[in-house]
Coordinates of C-alpha atoms (C1' of nucleotides) in Angstrom, one line a residue:
Chain A
M20 CA 0.9 -34.0 51.0
A21 CA 3.4 -31.5 51.1
R22 CA 5.9 -33.8 52.8
S23 CA 8.3 -33.8 50.1
T24 CA 9.0 -30.1 50.5
E25 CA 8.5 -29.3 54.3
A26 CA 10.3 -32.4 54.9
T27 CA 13.9 -31.5 53.8
P28 CA 15.1 -30.2 56.5
E29 CA 13.6 -33.0 58.8
R30 CA 15.6 -35.0 56.3
D31 CA 18.8 -33.4 56.8
E32 CA 18.7 -34.3 60.3
R33 CA 17.7 -38.2 59.6
A34 CA 18.1 -39.8 56.7
G35 CA 20.5 -36.8 54.6
A36 CA 22.8 -36.3 57.2
T37 CA 22.5 -39.8 58.3
R38 CA 23.4 -41.4 55.2
A39 CA 26.3 -39.0 55.0
S40 CA 27.7 -38.6 58.5
R41 CA 26.6 -41.8 60.2
P42 CA 28.3 -45.0 59.6
P43 CA 25.8 -47.5 57.7
L44 CA 24.2 -50.2 60.4
T45 CA 26.3 -53.3 60.7
R46 CA 25.6 -56.0 63.0
E47 CA 28.8 -55.4 64.8
R48 CA 27.6 -51.9 65.3
I49 CA 24.6 -53.1 66.4
L50 CA 25.8 -55.5 69.2
L51 CA 28.3 -53.3 70.2
A52 CA 25.7 -50.7 71.0
A53 CA 23.8 -53.0 72.7
R54 CA 26.9 -54.2 74.8
D55 CA 27.4 -50.8 75.7
L56 CA 24.1 -50.2 76.7
A57 CA 23.9 -53.0 78.8
D58 CA 26.7 -51.9 80.7
R59 CA 25.2 -48.5 81.1
E60 CA 21.4 -49.2 82.2
G61 CA 21.3 -53.2 82.7
L62 CA 19.7 -55.7 80.5
A63 CA 16.3 -55.2 81.6
A64 CA 17.0 -51.6 79.3
L65 CA 18.3 -53.6 76.1
T66 CA 15.2 -53.1 74.0
M67 CA 15.0 -53.1 70.3
R68 CA 13.5 -49.6 70.3
R69 CA 16.1 -48.2 73.0
L70 CA 19.0 -50.0 70.9
G71 CA 17.8 -48.4 67.9
A72 CA 17.5 -45.0 69.4
E73 CA 21.1 -45.6 70.6
L74 CA 22.1 -45.8 67.3
G75 CA 20.2 -42.9 66.0
V76 CA 17.8 -45.2 64.1
E77 CA 13.9 -46.5 64.6
A78 CA 13.6 -50.1 65.9
M79 CA 12.7 -51.7 63.0
S80 CA 15.6 -50.8 60.8
L81 CA 17.5 -53.0 62.8
Y82 CA 15.8 -56.0 61.2
G83 CA 17.9 -55.6 58.3
H84 CA 20.9 -56.6 59.8
V85 CA 19.8 -58.9 63.0
R86 CA 17.2 -61.5 63.1
G87 CA 15.4 -60.3 66.2
K88 CA 15.9 -59.5 69.5
D89 CA 17.1 -63.5 70.2
D90 CA 19.8 -63.0 67.9
V91 CA 21.1 -59.5 69.2
L92 CA 21.3 -61.5 72.6
D93 CA 23.0 -64.4 71.0
G94 CA 25.5 -62.2 69.7
L95 CA 26.0 -60.3 72.7
V96 CA 26.9 -63.6 74.4
D97 CA 29.5 -64.2 71.9
V98 CA 31.1 -60.9 71.9
V99 CA 31.7 -61.2 76.1
V100 CA 33.0 -64.7 75.7
G101 CA 35.3 -63.0 72.9
D102 CA 37.0 -61.3 75.5
W103 CA 38.6 -64.1 77.1
A104 CA 39.1 -66.2 74.3
D105 CA 42.7 -67.6 74.1
P106 CA 44.6 -65.7 77.0
L107 CA 48.3 -66.5 77.0
P108 CA 48.2 -67.3 73.3
G109 CA 52.1 -68.2 73.3
S110 CA 52.2 -70.4 76.1
D111 CA 51.8 -74.3 76.3
D112 CA 51.4 -74.6 80.3
W113 CA 47.5 -76.0 80.2
A114 CA 47.6 -75.1 84.1
A115 CA 48.4 -71.6 83.4
V116 CA 46.0 -71.6 80.5
V117 CA 43.5 -72.3 82.7
R118 CA 44.4 -70.0 85.6
A119 CA 44.5 -67.2 83.0
T120 CA 41.4 -68.1 81.4
M121 CA 39.5 -68.2 84.7
S122 CA 40.7 -65.2 86.2
V123 CA 40.1 -63.2 83.2
A124 CA 36.7 -64.7 82.5
H125 CA 35.9 -64.0 86.3
E126 CA 36.7 -60.0 85.8
V127 CA 35.1 -59.8 82.9
L128 CA 32.0 -61.4 84.0
L129 CA 32.1 -59.1 87.6
A130 CA 32.4 -55.8 85.2
R131 CA 29.4 -57.1 83.1
P132 CA 26.9 -58.5 85.5
W133 CA 24.4 -58.7 83.1
A134 CA 26.4 -61.2 80.7
C135 CA 26.3 -64.1 83.2
E136 CA 22.6 -63.9 83.2
L137 CA 22.5 -63.8 79.6
I138 CA 25.0 -66.8 79.3
A139 CA 22.6 -69.0 81.4
A140 CA 19.9 -67.8 79.8
R141 CA 20.9 -68.4 76.1
P142 CA 22.8 -71.6 74.9
A143 CA 24.3 -69.4 71.9
V144 CA 27.7 -70.9 70.7
G145 CA 29.3 -68.2 68.5
R146 CA 33.0 -68.0 66.7
N147 CA 34.5 -66.8 70.0
R148 CA 33.3 -69.5 72.1
L149 CA 34.9 -72.0 69.3
R150 CA 38.0 -70.0 69.7
F151 CA 38.2 -70.4 73.4
A152 CA 37.2 -74.3 73.2
E153 CA 39.8 -75.1 71.0
S154 CA 42.6 -73.1 72.4
L155 CA 41.8 -75.0 75.8
Q156 CA 41.5 -78.3 74.4
A157 CA 44.3 -77.9 72.1
R158 CA 46.8 -77.6 75.3
M159 CA 45.0 -80.0 77.4
L160 CA 45.7 -82.7 74.7
G161 CA 49.2 -81.4 74.1
A162 CA 49.7 -82.1 77.7
G163 CA 48.5 -85.9 77.7
F164 CA 44.9 -85.4 78.3
S165 CA 42.9 -87.9 77.0
P166 CA 40.0 -86.7 74.7
Q167 CA 37.6 -87.7 77.2
L168 CA 38.9 -86.1 80.0
A169 CA 39.8 -82.8 78.3
R170 CA 36.3 -82.6 77.1
H171 CA 35.0 -83.4 80.8
S172 CA 37.8 -80.7 82.0
L173 CA 36.5 -77.8 79.7
H174 CA 32.6 -78.5 80.5
I175 CA 34.1 -78.5 84.3
I176 CA 36.0 -75.2 83.6
D177 CA 33.3 -73.6 81.7
G178 CA 30.9 -74.5 84.2
T179 CA 32.9 -73.3 87.1
I180 CA 33.7 -70.0 85.6
T181 CA 29.9 -68.7 85.0
G182 CA 29.1 -70.7 87.8
F183 CA 30.9 -69.2 90.3
T184 CA 30.8 -65.9 89.3
L185 CA 27.0 -66.0 89.3
Q186 CA 26.9 -67.2 92.5
E187 CA 29.2 -64.4 93.6
L188 CA 27.1 -61.9 91.5
R189 CA 24.1 -63.0 93.3
R190 CA 25.4 -62.2 96.7
A191 CA 26.3 -59.1 95.7
T192 CA 22.9 -58.0 94.4
L193 CA 21.2 -59.1 97.3
T194 CA 20.5 -55.6 98.8
Q195 CA 16.7 -56.1 98.4
M196 CA 16.0 -59.2 100.5
G197 CA 13.1 -60.1 102.7
E198 CA 12.9 -58.9 106.5
E199 CA 14.0 -62.5 108.0
V200 CA 16.8 -62.7 105.5
A201 CA 17.9 -59.5 106.6
A202 CA 17.8 -60.3 110.3
V203 CA 19.7 -63.7 109.6
A204 CA 22.4 -61.7 107.9
R205 CA 22.4 -59.0 110.8
G206 CA 22.9 -62.2 113.2
E207 CA 19.7 -61.7 115.0
R208 CA 18.8 -65.3 114.7
R209 CA 21.5 -67.4 116.2
D210 CA 19.1 -69.8 117.7
E211 CA 17.1 -70.6 114.4
Y212 CA 20.5 -70.8 112.2
P213 CA 23.6 -71.1 114.6
A214 CA 25.9 -72.2 111.7
I215 CA 25.4 -69.5 109.4
T216 CA 25.4 -67.0 112.0
A217 CA 28.8 -68.5 113.2
V218 CA 30.1 -68.6 109.7
I219 CA 29.2 -65.0 108.9
A220 CA 30.2 -63.6 112.1
D221 CA 33.6 -62.5 111.0
A222 CA 33.0 -59.5 108.5
D223 CA 35.7 -59.5 106.1
H224 CA 34.8 -62.0 103.6
D225 CA 37.7 -62.4 100.7
H226 CA 36.4 -62.6 97.5
A227 CA 39.6 -62.9 95.8
A228 CA 40.8 -65.7 97.7
E229 CA 37.7 -67.6 97.7
F230 CA 37.8 -67.4 93.9
A231 CA 41.7 -68.6 94.0
L232 CA 40.5 -71.4 96.1
M233 CA 38.2 -72.4 93.4
T234 CA 40.3 -72.1 91.3
D235 CA 43.2 -74.0 92.7
L236 CA 40.5 -76.6 93.3
V237 CA 39.8 -76.9 89.6
V238 CA 43.4 -77.0 88.5
D239 CA 45.2 -79.1 91.1
G240 CA 42.0 -81.6 90.6
L241 CA 42.5 -81.8 87.0
E242 CA 46.3 -82.3 87.5
S243 CA 45.7 -85.3 89.5
M244 CA 43.0 -86.8 87.2
R245 CA 46.0 -86.2 84.1
R246 CA 48.4 -87.9 86.2
R247 CA 46.3 -90.9 87.3
E248 CA 45.4 -91.4 83.5
A249 CA 49.1 -91.3 82.6
T250 CA 50.0 -94.0 85.0
A251 CA 47.4 -96.4 84.2
R252 CA 47.9 -96.2 80.7
S253 CA 51.4 -96.8 81.7
T254 CA 50.8 -99.6 84.2
D255 CA 48.1 -101.2 82.0
P256 CA 49.4 -100.9 78.2
R257 CA 46.4 -102.6 77.0
R258 CA 44.2 -99.6 77.4
A259 CA 47.3 -97.0 76.0
A260 CA 45.7 -97.2 72.8
G261 CA 42.2 -97.8 73.2
A262 CA 39.8 -95.2 74.9
D263 CA 37.3 -97.0 76.9
A264 CA 38.1 -96.0 80.7
P265 CA 40.1 -93.2 81.0
I266 CA 38.2 -92.1 83.9
S267 CA 39.4 -92.9 87.5
P268 CA 37.2 -95.7 88.9
K269 CA 36.6 -93.4 92.1
C270 CA 34.1 -91.6 89.6
L271 CA 32.1 -94.1 89.0
R272 CA 31.0 -94.8 92.3
S273 CA 30.5 -91.4 93.7
A274 CA 26.9 -90.2 92.4
R275 CA 24.1 -91.0 94.0
E276 CA 25.6 -92.2 97.0
G277 CA 22.8 -91.5 99.6
R278 CA 19.6 -89.4 99.4
Chain B
M30 CA -26.6 -51.5 83.0
A31 CA -28.8 -54.7 83.3
R32 CA -25.8 -56.6 84.2
S33 CA -26.8 -57.5 87.7
T34 CA -29.6 -59.6 86.6
E35 CA -28.1 -60.6 83.5
A36 CA -24.9 -61.7 85.0
T37 CA -26.6 -64.1 87.5
P38 CA -25.4 -67.6 85.4
E39 CA -21.8 -65.7 84.5
R40 CA -21.6 -65.3 87.9
D41 CA -22.5 -69.1 88.9
E42 CA -19.7 -70.3 86.5
R43 CA -17.2 -68.0 87.8
A44 CA -17.5 -66.5 91.3
G45 CA -20.2 -68.6 92.5
A46 CA -19.1 -72.1 91.5
T47 CA -15.9 -70.8 92.3
R48 CA -16.4 -69.5 95.9
A49 CA -18.1 -72.9 96.5
S50 CA -16.0 -75.6 95.0
R51 CA -12.6 -73.7 94.4
P52 CA -10.1 -73.6 97.3
P53 CA -9.1 -69.9 98.0
L54 CA -6.2 -68.5 96.4
T55 CA -2.9 -68.4 98.3
R56 CA 0.7 -67.8 97.7
E57 CA 1.7 -71.3 98.2
R58 CA -1.3 -72.5 95.5
I59 CA 0.1 -69.9 93.1
L60 CA 3.5 -70.8 93.1
L61 CA 3.1 -74.4 92.7
A62 CA 0.6 -73.5 89.9
A63 CA 3.7 -71.4 88.3
R64 CA 5.9 -74.1 89.2
D65 CA 3.7 -76.6 87.0
L66 CA 3.2 -74.1 84.3
A67 CA 6.6 -73.9 84.0
D68 CA 7.3 -77.4 83.8
R69 CA 4.7 -78.1 81.2
E70 CA 5.5 -74.9 79.0
G71 CA 8.8 -73.4 80.1
L72 CA 9.4 -70.1 81.6
A73 CA 8.2 -67.8 78.9
A74 CA 4.8 -69.2 79.2
L75 CA 4.9 -68.3 82.8
T76 CA 2.7 -64.7 82.5
M77 CA 0.5 -63.6 85.2
R78 CA -2.5 -64.0 82.9
R79 CA -1.7 -67.4 81.9
L80 CA -1.0 -68.3 85.4
G81 CA -4.5 -66.7 86.7
A82 CA -5.9 -68.8 84.4
E83 CA -4.0 -72.3 85.4
L84 CA -6.1 -71.3 88.6
G85 CA -9.5 -70.2 87.0
V86 CA -9.0 -66.7 88.1
E87 CA -8.2 -63.3 86.3
A88 CA -4.7 -62.0 86.4
M89 CA -5.2 -59.1 88.6
S90 CA -6.8 -61.4 91.4
L91 CA -3.2 -62.8 92.0
Y92 CA -1.8 -59.4 93.1
G93 CA -3.6 -60.0 96.4
H94 CA -1.6 -62.9 97.3
V95 CA 1.7 -61.8 95.4
R96 CA 3.3 -58.5 95.1
G97 CA 4.0 -58.8 91.5
K98 CA 5.5 -61.2 88.9
D99 CA 9.2 -60.7 90.6
D100 CA 7.6 -62.1 94.0
V101 CA 6.4 -65.2 92.0
L102 CA 9.4 -65.6 90.2
D103 CA 11.8 -65.4 93.6
G104 CA 8.8 -67.7 95.4
L105 CA 9.5 -70.2 92.4
V106 CA 13.4 -70.1 92.9
D107 CA 12.8 -71.1 96.7
V108 CA 10.2 -73.5 96.0
V109 CA 12.9 -75.4 93.9
V110 CA 15.8 -74.9 96.2
G111 CA 13.6 -76.5 99.0
D112 CA 13.8 -79.8 96.8
W113 CA 17.7 -80.2 97.7
A114 CA 17.3 -78.5 101.4
D115 CA 18.7 -80.9 103.9
P116 CA 19.1 -84.2 102.2
L117 CA 20.6 -86.8 104.6
P118 CA 18.8 -85.2 107.7
G119 CA 20.4 -88.0 110.2
S120 CA 24.1 -87.6 108.9
D121 CA 26.8 -85.9 110.3
D122 CA 29.0 -87.0 107.7
W123 CA 29.9 -83.7 105.6
A124 CA 31.4 -85.2 102.6
A125 CA 28.2 -87.5 102.0
V126 CA 25.6 -84.8 102.7
V127 CA 27.8 -82.5 100.4
R128 CA 27.6 -85.5 97.5
A129 CA 24.1 -86.1 98.3
T130 CA 23.2 -82.5 98.1
M131 CA 24.9 -82.2 95.0
S132 CA 23.5 -85.1 93.5
V133 CA 19.9 -84.0 94.2
A134 CA 20.2 -80.9 93.4
H135 CA 21.9 -81.6 89.8
E136 CA 18.9 -84.3 89.2
V137 CA 16.3 -81.2 90.3
L138 CA 17.5 -78.7 87.9
L139 CA 17.8 -81.3 85.4
A140 CA 14.3 -82.3 85.7
R141 CA 13.6 -78.6 85.4
P142 CA 15.5 -76.4 83.4
W143 CA 13.8 -73.3 83.8
A144 CA 15.1 -73.2 87.4
C145 CA 18.6 -72.7 86.3
E146 CA 18.1 -69.7 84.4
L147 CA 15.9 -68.4 87.1
I148 CA 18.1 -68.9 89.7
A149 CA 20.6 -67.1 87.6
A150 CA 18.5 -63.9 86.9
R151 CA 16.9 -63.7 90.4
P152 CA 19.3 -63.4 93.5
A153 CA 16.2 -64.1 95.9
V154 CA 16.8 -66.1 99.1
G155 CA 14.1 -67.5 100.9
R156 CA 13.6 -70.0 103.5
N157 CA 14.4 -73.0 102.0
R158 CA 18.0 -71.7 100.8
L159 CA 18.3 -70.6 104.4
R160 CA 17.6 -74.1 105.5
F161 CA 20.0 -75.4 102.7
A162 CA 22.7 -73.3 103.8
E163 CA 22.2 -73.8 107.7
S164 CA 22.6 -77.7 107.0
L165 CA 25.6 -77.7 105.3
Q166 CA 27.1 -75.2 107.3
A167 CA 26.6 -77.2 110.4
R168 CA 28.0 -80.4 109.3
M169 CA 31.0 -78.3 108.0
L170 CA 31.7 -76.9 111.3
G171 CA 31.0 -80.2 113.2
A172 CA 33.6 -81.9 111.1
G173 CA 36.4 -79.0 111.7
F174 CA 36.0 -76.6 108.9
S175 CA 36.9 -72.9 110.0
P176 CA 33.7 -70.5 109.7
Q177 CA 36.1 -69.1 106.6
L178 CA 36.5 -72.5 104.8
A179 CA 33.0 -73.4 105.5
R180 CA 31.8 -69.9 104.1
H181 CA 34.1 -70.8 101.0
S182 CA 32.8 -74.2 101.0
L183 CA 29.2 -73.2 100.8
H184 CA 29.8 -70.8 97.9
I185 CA 32.0 -72.9 96.1
I186 CA 29.3 -75.8 96.2
D187 CA 26.5 -73.5 95.5
G188 CA 28.1 -72.0 92.5
T189 CA 29.3 -75.7 91.2
I190 CA 25.8 -77.0 91.7
T191 CA 24.3 -74.4 89.3
G192 CA 27.2 -73.5 87.0
F193 CA 27.8 -77.4 86.0
T194 CA 24.0 -77.9 85.8
L195 CA 23.7 -74.7 83.5
Q196 CA 26.5 -75.7 81.3
E197 CA 25.1 -79.0 80.9
L198 CA 21.6 -77.8 80.0
R199 CA 23.1 -75.4 77.3
R200 CA 24.8 -78.0 75.6
A201 CA 21.3 -80.2 75.4
T202 CA 19.6 -77.2 74.4
L203 CA 21.8 -76.2 71.3
T204 CA 19.6 -77.5 69.0
Q205 CA 19.4 -74.4 67.1
M206 CA 22.9 -73.6 66.4
G207 CA 24.3 -71.7 63.2
E208 CA 25.6 -73.4 60.5
E209 CA 29.3 -73.1 61.4
V210 CA 28.9 -74.3 64.9
A211 CA 27.0 -77.5 63.2
A212 CA 29.6 -77.9 60.6
V213 CA 32.4 -78.1 63.6
A214 CA 29.8 -80.7 65.6
R215 CA 30.0 -83.0 62.5
G216 CA 33.8 -82.6 62.2
E217 CA 33.9 -81.2 59.0
R218 CA 36.4 -78.4 60.1
R219 CA 39.0 -80.4 61.5
D220 CA 41.8 -78.2 59.9
E221 CA 40.4 -74.9 61.5
Y222 CA 39.3 -76.9 64.8
P223 CA 41.5 -79.6 65.6
A224 CA 41.2 -79.9 68.9
I225 CA 37.5 -79.7 69.3
T226 CA 37.3 -82.5 66.5
A227 CA 39.4 -84.8 68.0
V228 CA 38.0 -84.4 71.6
I229 CA 34.2 -84.4 70.0
A230 CA 35.3 -87.5 67.9
D231 CA 33.9 -90.2 70.5
A232 CA 30.2 -90.2 70.3
D233 CA 29.3 -91.6 73.6
H234 CA 30.1 -88.6 75.9
D235 CA 29.1 -89.7 79.8
H236 CA 27.0 -86.8 81.2
A237 CA 26.9 -88.7 84.7
A238 CA 30.7 -89.9 84.9
E239 CA 31.2 -86.3 84.3
F240 CA 29.1 -85.0 87.1
A241 CA 30.8 -87.6 89.0
L242 CA 34.1 -86.3 88.6
M243 CA 32.9 -82.9 89.1
T244 CA 31.9 -83.8 92.3
D245 CA 35.0 -85.5 93.4
L246 CA 37.1 -82.8 92.4
V247 CA 34.8 -80.7 94.8
V248 CA 34.7 -83.0 97.7
D249 CA 38.6 -84.3 97.7
G250 CA 39.6 -80.6 97.0
L251 CA 37.5 -79.4 100.4
E252 CA 38.5 -82.3 102.3
S253 CA 42.3 -81.5 101.4
M254 CA 41.8 -77.9 102.4
R255 CA 40.2 -79.2 105.8
R256 CA 43.2 -81.5 106.4
R257 CA 45.8 -78.6 105.5
E258 CA 43.7 -76.3 108.3
A259 CA 44.1 -79.0 110.7
T260 CA 47.5 -79.7 110.5
A261 CA 48.5 -75.6 110.3
R262 CA 46.3 -75.5 113.6
S263 CA 48.3 -78.2 115.7
T264 CA 51.8 -77.5 114.2
D265 CA 51.1 -73.6 114.9
P266 CA 49.1 -73.3 118.2
R267 CA 49.2 -69.3 118.0
R268 CA 46.6 -69.9 115.6
A269 CA 44.6 -72.5 117.2
A270 CA 42.5 -70.4 118.5
G271 CA 42.5 -67.2 116.3
A272 CA 41.0 -67.5 112.9
D273 CA 43.1 -64.9 111.2
A274 CA 44.7 -67.1 108.2
P275 CA 42.9 -70.4 108.0
I276 CA 43.2 -70.6 104.5
S277 CA 46.1 -72.6 102.5
P278 CA 48.7 -70.2 101.9
K279 CA 48.8 -71.8 98.1
C280 CA 45.6 -69.9 97.4
L281 CA 47.2 -66.6 98.2
R282 CA 49.4 -66.7 95.4
S283 CA 47.2 -68.3 92.3
A284 CA 44.6 -65.8 91.3
R285 CA 46.0 -63.5 88.1
E286 CA 48.7 -65.8 87.7
G287 CA 49.2 -64.5 84.4
R288 CA 47.0 -63.0 81.7
Chain C
dA27 C1' -31.2 -58.5 109.5
dC28 C1' -27.5 -56.0 108.2
dG29 C1' -22.6 -53.6 107.7
dG30 C1' -18.1 -54.5 107.0
dC31 C1' -14.7 -56.8 104.5
dA32 C1' -12.2 -60.2 102.0
dC33 C1' -12.1 -61.6 97.4
dC34 C1' -12.2 -61.1 92.8
dC35 C1' -13.2 -58.9 88.2
dT36 C1' -13.1 -55.3 84.9
dT37 C1' -11.2 -51.7 82.3
dA38 C1' -7.3 -49.2 81.0
dC39 C1' -2.3 -47.4 79.9
dG40 C1' 2.1 -47.5 78.7
dT41 C1' 5.6 -50.9 76.8
dC42 C1' 7.3 -54.7 74.7
dG43 C1' 8.6 -57.8 70.1
dT44 C1' 7.9 -57.7 64.9
dA45 C1' 5.1 -58.0 60.7
dA46 C1' 4.0 -55.3 56.5
dG47 C1' 4.0 -51.6 53.4
dC48 C1' 5.9 -47.2 52.0
dA49 C1' 9.5 -43.9 51.0
dT50 C1' 14.1 -41.8 50.3
dA51 C1' 19.0 -41.8 48.6
dC52 C1' 22.7 -43.8 46.1
dA53 C1' 24.8 -46.6 41.8
dA54 C1' 25.0 -48.2 37.4
dC55 C1' 23.8 -47.3 33.1
dG56 C1' 21.8 -45.3 28.5
Chain D
dC24 C1' 22.3 -35.7 32.3
dG25 C1' 18.0 -38.5 33.1
dT26 C1' 16.2 -43.2 34.6
dT27 C1' 15.8 -46.9 36.9
dG28 C1' 16.8 -50.9 40.6
dT29 C1' 18.3 -51.6 44.9
dA30 C1' 19.0 -51.5 49.6
dT31 C1' 18.2 -48.7 53.7
dG32 C1' 15.8 -47.1 57.2
dC33 C1' 10.8 -45.1 58.5
dT34 C1' 5.7 -45.5 59.5
dT35 C1' 2.1 -47.7 61.1
dA36 C1' -0.2 -51.5 63.3
dC37 C1' -1.1 -55.9 66.2
dG38 C1' -1.6 -58.8 70.0
dA39 C1' 0.6 -59.7 74.3
dC40 C1' 3.0 -58.5 78.3
dG41 C1' 2.6 -56.2 83.7
dT42 C1' 0.2 -53.9 86.4
dA43 C1' -2.8 -49.2 88.5
dA44 C1' -7.8 -48.2 89.8
dG45 C1' -11.8 -48.9 90.9
dG46 C1' -16.5 -51.8 91.1
dG47 C1' -19.2 -55.5 92.5
dT48 C1' -20.6 -59.6 95.0
dG49 C1' -20.9 -63.2 98.6
dC50 C1' -19.6 -64.4 103.4
dC51 C1' -19.2 -63.8 108.6
dG52 C1' -19.9 -61.8 113.0
dT53 C1' -22.9 -58.9 115.5

DNA sequence: ACGGCACCCTTACGTCGTAAGCATACAACG
DNA sequence: CGTTGTATGCTTACGACGTAAGGGTGCCGT
C-alpha cells in the first residue's frame, strides 16, 4: 500500500500531533474524561468508543490503561467518593464531621445523578472510600464509640447518604410516569388514595428541610446510642473491658416485630 | 419457497403445540418470568432474547405486551415493591407498621439483590408503590402526623430501606476487591488505616442487630418529631389549624453546619 | 365457509464490549 | 548516525444486545 507516504498528513493529525501535543493517556485522565462525559450526557452515553473519542483516541487504546469498562466504572465511583472524603480535616467533633460529610456528599450526589446509580450498581471500594471510612471511624473511636457501634454507625451513615439522595433523585426524575400516577399527583384520586392526596396537597415541599431532618435523626440517634453505651460501661464495670454486648438491648427485640 | 409444506412439523413444536398447550403471553406472565430469570441468573442475564426463550417465545414476540425493555424493568420494580406493600393490614399502630414494612422490605431486597440495583436505576412508580405509600401515610396521618411530617417520614423510610440494604449488599458482594483493600481487610495496614483496622478487628459483625439499630433510629426519631409537633400545636394554638411550620426548629439550623 | 385479526416469527440494522494482531514513534545503544 | 526494542495506539472482527418492519398462521365471529 501507498499508505506510508500518503498517510503522513493523516499521521500529523493523529499519532504525530498526538504524540507531541497531547498528554499521554493515563488512567486518571481517562477517569476524569469519563466523569465529564457522564456529567454532560449521562451514564448511558458513557461508552468505551465515546470515551475514546472524548480523548481523541480509539476505543481500544483505552485498554492499555484500564482493564475494561467495569474498571472505568469502579474508578469513577472512587473519583466521586473522593469529593466527600474527609471534610473538616482538623475537627475532632464527630457529630460535626458526620453532619458535614452527609451535607457535602448529598450535594455532590445531587450534582451528579449518575453517581448514585453507579454506586448502587458497583460494590467498588477504592482508596478514597478507605480515606472516607478511616476519617469517620477515627473521630468516632476518639469520641468513645465502641468499635462495634462505630462500625454500625459508618454503615448507617453510608446507607443513609446514598439511600436518601437516591430516593430524592428518583422523585425528581419522575417526569415520565404512567397516567394513573400522574392523576394521583394531580389530586384526582382522592377516593382511592386519600392519604397520599392529603399529603401531596401543599405544594411547597422543602427538600433541604427534609434532608436536615434526616441528618438530625441520624446524628441524634447515634449520639443517644453512644451515651447509652457509655453509661452501660460505667454502671456495669464487667463490660467495661470486654466488647460482648455494646448494643442497646432495645435493638435486639425490634426486628421482625410483626409480619 | 417450499416452506409452507415443510414447515408443518416445525409448526407443531412451535406455534401449533404452543397455541394449544401454552398459556398466552401476558404482561404479567412476562414480568414474573423476568423476575424468576433475574433471581436465577442475575440482572445481567435479563435480556429480551433470553426472556423470550424462558417463555418459549422469540424476543420480538414480547413487544406485543410490553413497550420495551425499560417497560419490563419498570414493571419488575413494581412487582418487587408489591412484596412489601401494606404489611399488617389490620393494625393502625404506625410504629408497628413502619417496623414491619422495613423488616419485610429488607428481607425481600436481600433475597433479590438485583432489585436494589434496579430500584436505584429506575424511578418507576407503579400501583404497588402507590399502595405502599398510601398504607403508610394513612397510618401516620391517623396518628397525628402533620401532612408535611408524614411526607418527610415516608421519604426517610423509603430512602432508608433501599439505602441501607444497598450498602449491606454492596459489602456482601465485595469479593473481588483490589489488593490494597484486601490487605486492609486482613488488618495488614494498621499504620495507614488504624481506625478501620481496629473496627474490623472483631470478626462477628451482626447484620441483624445493625438493621435493628437502624430501624430503632428511624422509628424513635420520627416518634420524637411527632411528639414535638403535637406539643408545639397545643402550646401555640395559632398553629394548631394552619400547617405553616410543623417541623421542629432544630431541622432548620442543621444542614450545612460546616464544610 | 370465510374474512378479519390477534399472535407470533423472521430478518435486519446499528451499537455495544473487547480479543487479536499490526503499525508507528520514541529511547537506548552500537 | 543507524539499529533495534518497546510502548502506545489503530484496525479489524466477533458475538450479543435492543428493536423496527414485515410476513405467515391459526382461531373466532359471522
